[in-house]
Short mmCIF file of C-alpha atoms in Angstrom, two decimals:
data_model
loop_
_atom_site.label_atom_id
_atom_site.label_comp_id
_atom_site.label_asym_id
_atom_site.label_seq_id
_atom_site.Cartn_x
_atom_site.Cartn_y
_atom_site.Cartn_z
CA MET A 27 76.10 67.94 95.85
CA THR A 28 78.93 66.77 98.11
CA GLU A 29 79.40 68.83 101.18
CA GLN A 30 83.53 69.91 101.03
CA PRO A 31 85.91 70.23 104.28
CA ALA A 32 86.56 72.78 105.39
CA SER A 33 89.82 74.15 104.46
CA ARG A 34 92.81 74.02 106.51
CA GLY A 35 93.59 77.34 106.98
CA ALA A 36 89.64 77.26 107.94
CA ALA A 37 90.50 74.40 110.68
CA ASN A 38 93.51 76.14 111.77
CA HIS A 39 91.87 79.48 112.86
CA ASP A 40 88.86 77.27 114.36
CA ALA A 41 91.86 76.22 116.60
CA ALA A 42 93.32 79.44 117.53
CA ASN A 43 89.99 80.14 118.39
CA HIS A 44 89.48 77.10 120.12
CA ASP A 45 92.70 77.25 122.49
CA ALA A 46 91.77 80.62 122.98
CA ALA A 47 88.73 79.71 124.68
CA ASN A 48 90.47 77.75 126.67
CA HIS A 49 92.96 80.02 127.63
CA ASP A 50 91.07 83.01 129.03
CA THR A 51 88.62 80.13 131.42
CA ALA A 52 91.98 78.99 132.85
CA ASN A 53 92.87 82.71 133.82
CA HIS A 54 89.12 83.25 134.70
CA ASP A 55 89.30 79.95 136.96
CA THR A 56 92.86 81.59 138.50
CA ASP A 57 91.43 84.62 138.54
CA CYS A 58 88.67 83.52 140.43
CA GLN A 59 91.12 81.46 142.91
CA PHE A 60 93.11 84.14 144.08
CA MET A 61 90.16 86.77 144.01
CA ALA A 62 88.54 84.61 146.73
CA GLN A 63 91.87 84.18 148.77
CA ALA A 64 91.90 87.96 148.69
CA ILE A 65 88.60 87.92 150.14
CA GLU A 66 88.70 85.86 152.82
CA LEU A 67 92.14 87.82 153.68
CA ALA A 68 89.90 91.41 153.61
CA ARG A 69 87.69 89.50 156.36
CA THR A 70 90.18 89.39 159.38
CA ASN A 71 89.58 92.93 159.51
CA GLU A 72 86.05 94.22 159.04
CA GLY A 73 84.79 96.18 162.04
CA LEU A 74 88.86 97.40 162.90
CA THR A 75 89.04 99.86 160.17
CA ALA A 76 87.04 102.96 161.28
CA SER A 77 86.44 104.85 157.68
CA ASN A 78 87.87 103.28 155.37
CA PRO A 79 86.92 99.86 153.53
CA SER A 80 88.71 96.45 154.63
CA VAL A 81 90.33 95.57 151.33
CA GLY A 82 92.55 92.73 150.33
CA THR A 83 95.21 92.38 148.07
CA LEU A 84 97.32 90.07 147.06
CA ILE A 85 100.66 89.46 144.55
CA VAL A 86 101.04 86.95 142.56
CA SER A 87 104.42 86.06 140.70
CA TYR A 88 104.27 83.72 137.32
CA SER A 89 107.39 84.08 136.65
CA SER A 90 108.72 81.01 137.87
CA GLY A 91 106.03 79.45 135.28
CA ASP A 92 103.61 78.76 138.51
CA ALA A 93 101.53 81.11 140.77
CA GLU A 94 103.13 82.14 143.59
CA ILE A 95 101.90 84.44 146.40
CA VAL A 96 105.10 86.86 147.34
CA GLY A 97 102.82 89.65 148.67
CA ARG A 98 99.62 90.15 151.21
CA GLY A 99 97.87 92.84 152.27
CA VAL A 100 94.90 94.50 154.41
CA THR A 101 93.65 97.47 154.91
CA ALA A 102 94.75 97.94 158.15
CA ILE A 103 93.15 98.26 161.83
CA GLY A 104 91.93 102.10 162.21
CA GLY A 105 92.20 102.16 158.21
CA ARG A 106 96.33 102.93 157.27
CA PRO A 107 98.34 102.20 155.49
CA HIS A 108 96.37 100.68 152.79
CA ALA A 109 96.63 96.80 152.13
CA GLU A 110 97.82 97.73 148.58
CA PRO A 111 101.41 99.16 149.51
CA GLN A 112 101.40 96.54 152.74
CA ALA A 113 101.38 94.01 150.56
CA LEU A 114 103.43 95.65 147.70
CA ALA A 115 106.33 96.12 149.99
CA GLU A 116 105.98 92.30 151.40
CA ALA A 117 106.63 91.22 147.91
CA GLY A 118 109.66 93.54 147.15
CA SER A 119 111.37 93.10 144.15
CA ARG A 120 109.11 89.93 143.41
CA ALA A 121 106.14 92.10 142.15
CA ARG A 122 107.54 93.49 139.12
CA GLY A 123 105.85 91.85 136.51
CA ALA A 124 103.76 89.87 138.56
CA THR A 125 99.55 90.52 138.91
CA ALA A 126 98.16 91.84 141.89
CA TYR A 127 94.06 91.22 143.08
CA VAL A 128 92.96 93.55 144.56
CA THR A 129 89.21 93.65 146.45
CA LEU A 130 88.17 97.27 145.75
CA GLU A 131 88.85 99.64 143.28
CA PRO A 132 92.97 100.96 144.26
CA CYS A 133 92.90 105.02 145.24
CA ALA A 134 93.53 107.63 142.83
CA HIS A 135 93.36 110.29 144.82
CA HIS A 136 96.08 112.10 146.65
CA GLY A 137 95.95 112.24 150.79
CA ARG A 138 98.13 112.20 153.17
CA THR A 139 99.45 109.14 151.57
CA PRO A 140 100.06 108.80 147.68
CA PRO A 141 96.95 106.74 145.48
CA CYS A 142 97.47 103.40 146.06
CA ALA A 143 96.76 102.82 141.94
CA ASP A 144 100.75 105.28 141.56
CA ALA A 145 102.14 102.43 144.15
CA LEU A 146 101.45 99.68 142.49
CA VAL A 147 102.33 101.27 138.50
CA ALA A 148 105.46 102.28 140.71
CA ALA A 149 106.24 99.03 141.91
CA GLY A 150 106.55 97.34 138.07
CA ILE A 151 103.21 95.14 138.25
CA ALA A 152 102.05 93.89 134.93
CA ARG A 153 98.93 92.72 135.98
CA VAL A 154 95.73 93.67 138.31
CA VAL A 155 92.22 92.22 138.30
CA GLY A 156 89.79 94.12 140.22
CA ALA A 157 86.52 93.13 141.80
CA ALA A 158 84.47 96.16 143.26
CA THR A 159 84.44 98.88 141.75
CA ASP A 160 84.69 102.26 144.36
CA PRO A 161 82.05 105.07 143.55
CA ASP A 162 83.69 107.08 145.94
CA HIS A 163 83.71 109.91 143.32
CA ARG A 164 87.78 110.77 143.58
CA VAL A 165 88.41 107.05 142.51
CA SER A 166 85.45 105.39 140.67
CA GLY A 167 86.99 104.21 137.62
CA LYS A 168 89.97 106.35 138.05
CA GLY A 169 92.38 104.06 139.66
CA TYR A 170 91.53 101.76 136.41
CA ASP A 171 92.32 104.22 134.38
CA ILE A 172 95.53 104.98 136.13
CA LEU A 173 96.87 101.73 136.02
CA ARG A 174 95.63 101.24 132.17
CA ALA A 175 97.72 104.76 131.62
CA ALA A 176 100.85 103.10 132.84
CA GLY A 177 100.29 100.06 130.05
CA ILE A 178 99.24 98.12 133.47
CA GLU A 179 96.50 94.78 132.11
CA VAL A 180 93.63 95.57 133.83
CA VAL A 181 90.69 93.02 135.04
CA GLU A 182 87.61 93.99 136.57
CA GLY A 183 84.59 92.45 138.06
CA VAL A 184 85.94 89.17 139.33
CA MET A 185 84.04 87.85 141.77
CA ALA A 186 82.48 91.75 142.55
CA ALA A 187 79.04 90.79 144.35
CA GLU A 188 81.58 88.73 146.37
CA ALA A 189 83.64 91.27 147.34
CA ALA A 190 80.78 93.42 147.11
CA TYR A 191 78.97 91.34 150.46
CA GLY A 192 81.42 92.49 152.90
CA LEU A 193 81.97 95.57 150.86
CA ALA A 194 78.44 96.47 151.37
CA GLY A 195 79.13 98.90 154.45
CA TYR A 196 81.53 100.95 152.81
CA LEU A 197 79.40 101.10 149.65
CA THR A 198 76.41 101.77 150.94
CA ARG A 199 77.37 104.84 152.64
CA ARG A 200 79.50 106.35 149.17
CA VAL A 201 75.78 105.72 146.96
CA LYS A 202 73.39 106.10 149.31
CA ASN A 203 74.76 108.63 151.79
CA ARG A 204 73.81 106.66 155.15
CA ALA A 205 74.85 103.61 157.22
CA HIS A 206 73.99 99.84 155.67
CA VAL A 207 71.85 98.09 158.00
CA THR A 208 71.70 94.48 158.78
CA LEU A 209 68.33 93.01 160.15
CA LYS A 210 68.81 90.15 162.32
CA LEU A 211 66.04 87.93 163.49
CA ALA A 212 65.79 84.82 165.56
CA ILE A 213 62.42 82.92 164.68
CA SER A 214 60.35 79.90 166.10
CA ALA A 215 59.37 77.52 163.66
CA ASN A 216 55.49 78.64 163.77
CA GLY A 217 57.45 82.35 163.19
CA LYS A 218 57.67 83.50 166.30
CA ILE A 219 60.10 85.91 168.51
CA GLY A 220 59.03 85.30 171.35
CA LEU A 221 55.81 85.14 173.78
CA ARG A 222 54.13 88.54 175.41
CA GLY A 223 55.56 89.78 178.64
CA ASN A 224 58.43 87.44 178.98
CA GLY A 225 61.39 88.88 177.89
CA GLN A 226 64.61 87.07 176.20
CA VAL A 227 62.57 83.53 174.46
CA ALA A 228 65.20 80.57 174.09
CA ILE A 229 65.06 80.03 170.27
CA THR A 230 67.93 78.89 168.58
CA GLY A 231 71.27 77.29 170.12
CA ALA A 232 74.67 78.01 171.03
CA GLU A 233 75.88 77.50 167.85
CA ALA A 234 73.84 79.75 166.09
CA ARG A 235 74.11 82.60 169.51
CA ASP A 236 78.37 82.00 168.42
CA GLU A 237 77.47 83.00 164.54
CA VAL A 238 75.25 85.80 165.92
CA HIS A 239 78.50 87.20 168.70
CA ARG A 240 80.62 87.10 165.25
CA GLN A 241 78.08 88.57 163.49
CA ARG A 242 78.30 91.42 165.66
CA ALA A 243 82.39 91.84 165.95
CA ILE A 244 82.15 92.58 162.31
CA ALA A 245 79.49 95.09 163.04
CA ASP A 246 79.83 99.11 163.88
CA ILE A 247 76.81 99.29 165.63
CA ILE A 248 74.64 97.16 166.79
CA LEU A 249 70.40 98.64 167.68
CA VAL A 250 67.83 97.71 169.38
CA GLY A 251 64.63 99.69 170.67
CA SER A 252 63.98 100.39 174.62
CA GLY A 253 61.52 98.24 174.75
CA THR A 254 63.70 95.46 174.26
CA ALA A 255 66.58 97.95 176.11
CA LEU A 256 63.74 97.24 178.91
CA ALA A 257 62.63 93.43 178.86
CA ASP A 258 65.51 91.05 177.85
CA ASP A 259 68.42 93.56 180.11
CA PRO A 260 70.68 92.53 176.93
CA GLU A 261 74.56 93.38 177.01
CA LEU A 262 74.89 93.21 173.60
CA THR A 263 78.69 93.10 173.39
CA CYS A 264 80.52 90.14 171.73
CA ARG A 265 81.38 87.58 174.39
CA LEU A 266 83.08 84.90 172.23
CA PRO A 267 86.11 84.34 173.90
CA GLY A 268 89.17 86.62 171.64
CA LEU A 269 86.34 88.80 170.21
CA GLU A 270 85.27 90.53 173.79
CA HIS A 271 87.01 94.11 172.11
CA ARG A 272 85.22 93.76 169.21
CA SER A 273 81.90 94.53 170.60
CA PRO A 274 80.54 96.92 168.64
CA ILE A 275 78.52 100.62 169.89
CA ARG A 276 75.58 99.20 171.58
CA LEU A 277 73.37 102.56 170.53
CA ILE A 278 69.84 102.42 172.21
CA LEU A 279 66.06 103.99 170.38
CA ASP A 280 65.21 105.10 174.31
CA ASP A 281 63.36 108.94 173.57
CA GLY A 282 61.71 109.00 176.33
CA LEU A 283 64.99 107.76 178.71
CA LYS A 284 63.85 105.08 180.48
CA LEU A 285 66.67 102.84 181.13
CA PRO A 286 67.42 102.18 183.96
CA LEU A 287 70.95 102.76 186.28
CA LYS A 288 70.96 98.77 186.57
CA SER A 289 70.55 97.81 183.85
CA LYS A 290 73.76 95.76 182.29
CA LEU A 291 73.58 97.86 179.42
CA ILE A 292 74.60 100.76 181.92
CA GLN A 293 76.78 98.27 184.48
CA THR A 294 78.89 97.56 181.31
CA VAL A 295 79.40 100.83 179.40
CA ARG A 296 83.02 100.44 179.72
CA GLN A 297 83.54 97.40 178.29
CA ALA A 298 82.01 98.57 175.16
CA PRO A 299 80.27 102.31 174.11
CA LEU A 300 76.35 102.97 174.90
CA TRP A 301 74.76 105.57 172.76
CA ILE A 302 70.81 106.34 173.54
CA ALA A 303 69.20 108.10 170.61
CA THR A 304 66.45 110.83 172.28
CA SER A 305 65.11 113.72 170.95
CA ARG A 306 65.15 115.35 174.11
CA PRO A 307 66.56 119.01 174.28
CA GLN A 308 70.63 119.11 175.38
CA SER A 309 69.22 121.39 178.24
CA ASP A 310 67.16 118.37 179.82
CA LEU A 311 70.22 116.05 179.15
CA ALA A 312 73.22 117.65 181.24
CA SER A 313 70.96 116.87 184.50
CA HIS A 314 69.46 113.83 183.73
CA PRO A 315 71.06 110.70 186.02
CA LEU A 316 72.04 108.86 182.52
CA ALA A 317 75.00 111.99 181.87
CA GLU A 318 76.50 111.15 184.54
CA THR A 319 76.68 106.62 183.27
CA GLY A 320 79.74 107.04 180.48
CA ALA A 321 77.39 106.84 177.36
CA GLU A 322 76.75 108.79 174.94
CA PHE A 323 73.58 110.99 174.40
CA PHE A 324 72.88 110.78 170.15
CA ALA A 325 70.15 113.65 169.48
CA ALA A 326 67.54 112.59 166.93
CA GLU A 327 64.85 114.13 165.34
CA LYS A 328 61.46 112.69 165.79
CA ILE A 329 58.72 112.95 163.29
CA ASP A 330 55.20 111.70 163.08
CA GLY A 331 55.29 110.47 166.84
CA ARG A 332 58.86 108.63 166.39
CA LEU A 333 62.59 109.01 166.24
CA ALA A 334 63.07 109.04 162.07
CA LEU A 335 65.23 106.25 161.56
CA PRO A 336 66.90 107.72 158.11
CA GLU A 337 68.25 111.04 159.31
CA MET A 338 69.15 109.07 162.11
CA LEU A 339 71.42 106.50 159.93
CA GLU A 340 72.13 109.45 157.61
CA ASP A 341 74.18 111.54 161.19
CA ILE A 342 76.26 107.94 161.58
CA ALA A 343 77.35 107.98 157.80
CA ALA A 344 78.37 111.39 158.76
CA ARG A 345 80.36 109.84 161.53
CA GLY A 346 82.96 107.51 159.17
CA LEU A 347 80.61 104.68 160.26
CA SER A 348 79.06 102.13 158.05
CA THR A 349 77.04 98.85 159.55
CA VAL A 350 74.27 98.68 161.80
CA TYR A 351 73.83 95.68 163.02
CA VAL A 352 69.72 95.63 163.95
CA GLU A 353 68.79 92.99 167.19
CA GLY A 354 65.65 95.13 168.53
CA GLY A 355 62.15 93.82 168.90
CA LYS A 356 59.39 93.75 166.45
CA VAL A 357 58.47 97.23 166.84
CA VAL A 358 61.94 98.24 165.54
CA ALA A 359 62.69 95.78 162.52
CA GLU A 360 59.02 97.04 161.44
CA ALA A 361 60.01 100.22 161.27
CA PHE A 362 63.12 99.41 159.83
CA LEU A 363 61.67 97.96 156.61
CA ASP A 364 58.49 100.15 156.56
CA GLU A 365 60.70 102.68 155.38
CA SER A 366 62.95 100.68 153.25
CA LEU A 367 65.98 100.33 154.95
CA VAL A 368 66.54 96.73 155.85
CA ASP A 369 69.32 96.14 153.69
CA ARG A 370 70.64 92.79 154.71
CA ILE A 371 68.74 89.99 156.57
CA ILE A 372 69.77 87.35 158.45
CA LEU A 373 67.16 84.78 159.33
CA PHE A 374 67.21 82.02 162.17
CA THR A 375 65.71 80.07 162.12
CA GLY A 376 64.71 77.52 165.25
CA PRO A 377 63.29 74.55 165.34
CA ASP A 378 60.74 73.85 168.23
CA VAL A 379 57.22 76.19 168.31
CA ILE A 380 56.62 78.42 170.75
CA GLU A 381 53.02 78.24 172.72
CA GLY A 382 50.96 80.64 173.66
CA GLU A 383 50.51 84.11 173.56
CA GLY A 384 53.54 84.21 170.98
CA VAL A 385 55.40 87.76 169.07
CA GLN A 386 54.98 87.05 165.26
CA SER A 387 58.06 87.75 163.25
CA PRO A 388 57.26 90.62 161.05
CA ILE A 389 58.78 88.68 158.66
CA THR A 390 59.77 84.66 157.67
CA ALA A 391 61.07 83.35 155.11
CA ALA A 392 57.66 83.36 153.65
CA THR A 393 57.44 86.69 153.57
CA ILE A 394 60.74 88.00 152.50
CA PRO A 395 59.72 91.37 150.30
CA SER A 396 60.13 90.57 146.64
CA ASP A 397 63.02 93.33 146.43
CA PHE A 398 65.16 90.61 148.01
CA ILE A 399 66.84 88.00 147.21
CA HIS A 400 68.19 84.71 148.98
CA LEU A 401 72.25 84.42 149.06
CA ARG A 402 72.78 80.62 151.61
CA SER A 403 71.56 79.17 154.06
CA GLU A 404 74.00 77.85 156.60
CA ARG A 405 73.15 74.77 159.50
CA PHE A 406 74.07 76.25 163.04
CA GLY A 407 73.43 72.62 164.95
CA ALA A 408 69.58 72.45 164.63
CA ASP A 409 69.27 75.93 163.63
CA ARG A 410 68.65 77.16 160.28
CA MET A 411 70.89 80.44 159.06
CA ASP A 412 69.26 82.62 155.43
CA ILE A 413 70.84 85.64 154.67
CA TYR A 414 68.66 87.80 152.33
CA GLU A 415 70.60 91.14 150.37
CA ARG A 416 68.45 94.19 148.42
CA VAL A 417 68.98 94.08 145.46
CA GLY A 418 68.91 97.87 143.29
#
């Protein structure tokens, strides 16, 4: 039996499907291109937007046949105004018929200002491309519903994982009712984080240390234990030129209130806020010498002989703070890991070994827990940085 050629109708149908697939692919590639730019824009104000997430928005006009960015917005320092109204204001009348790229679902609830979803509708936006969905019950799905009800085309989930990386603090606070925790460790080539009794040991070079300061600059809180504070006498500030004003709150787990008055943490209390976590009764704290330094006592519970970390992270979130960057040594790192409170692990591995009585790192690239995935690696001079994210 001779095989018959496909009918002209079938051939035309296949061609139409092929053209549609190519069109969809082209649209997706373009959407990813602009969403990547919106995510980079959102990064500029990370750590500066108080309890609100740092969101990026681009307004892109296709009216001339070529894509043109006509409006840009990022959540303002302090959290207001939001990104969308700023981008729409810059776009003006050119927003009508344009596409909005937003890194987080536009808000749907009325506060002191109208919802951003309504602002997009009023401006005549024709299409909205969103990355992460907002888990806030006042917004989740409702922002997109407002847009669709107005006849706006909505595309969800474009580069959602990439956007969620920068939004992780806000998302964790909304979903888990606690602050997001990043554990950072500098490890020698033979898996050590220091020498017993020697205080701070240089493991990484200047380029890696500069990167740590950049990471500090986008955190709400940097945390260490009293052991590290006493042994290393750190400042825990951001000391990169131009970023000094972005030093996070320094939180010291110091239940015994052992921090010396002459420590660098106390001496720099006017440069960056200093919180001292303790379970001591308030009646004991008022007359303590540390009370006169400008440091704030952070009330904590004590369970099984140590400060209760889950409750502490909940209290931090209740203050509208979202991210905790843990730099404290082996004991503090193990405490957060043991209670499954670490959301992100950042390992800086240096090229040299530590001889003598070294302190073994609580975790290395070979012992990352199974519920973490490797996101990426970067080189900073001779040092390697690996980032891991908890899944689920």
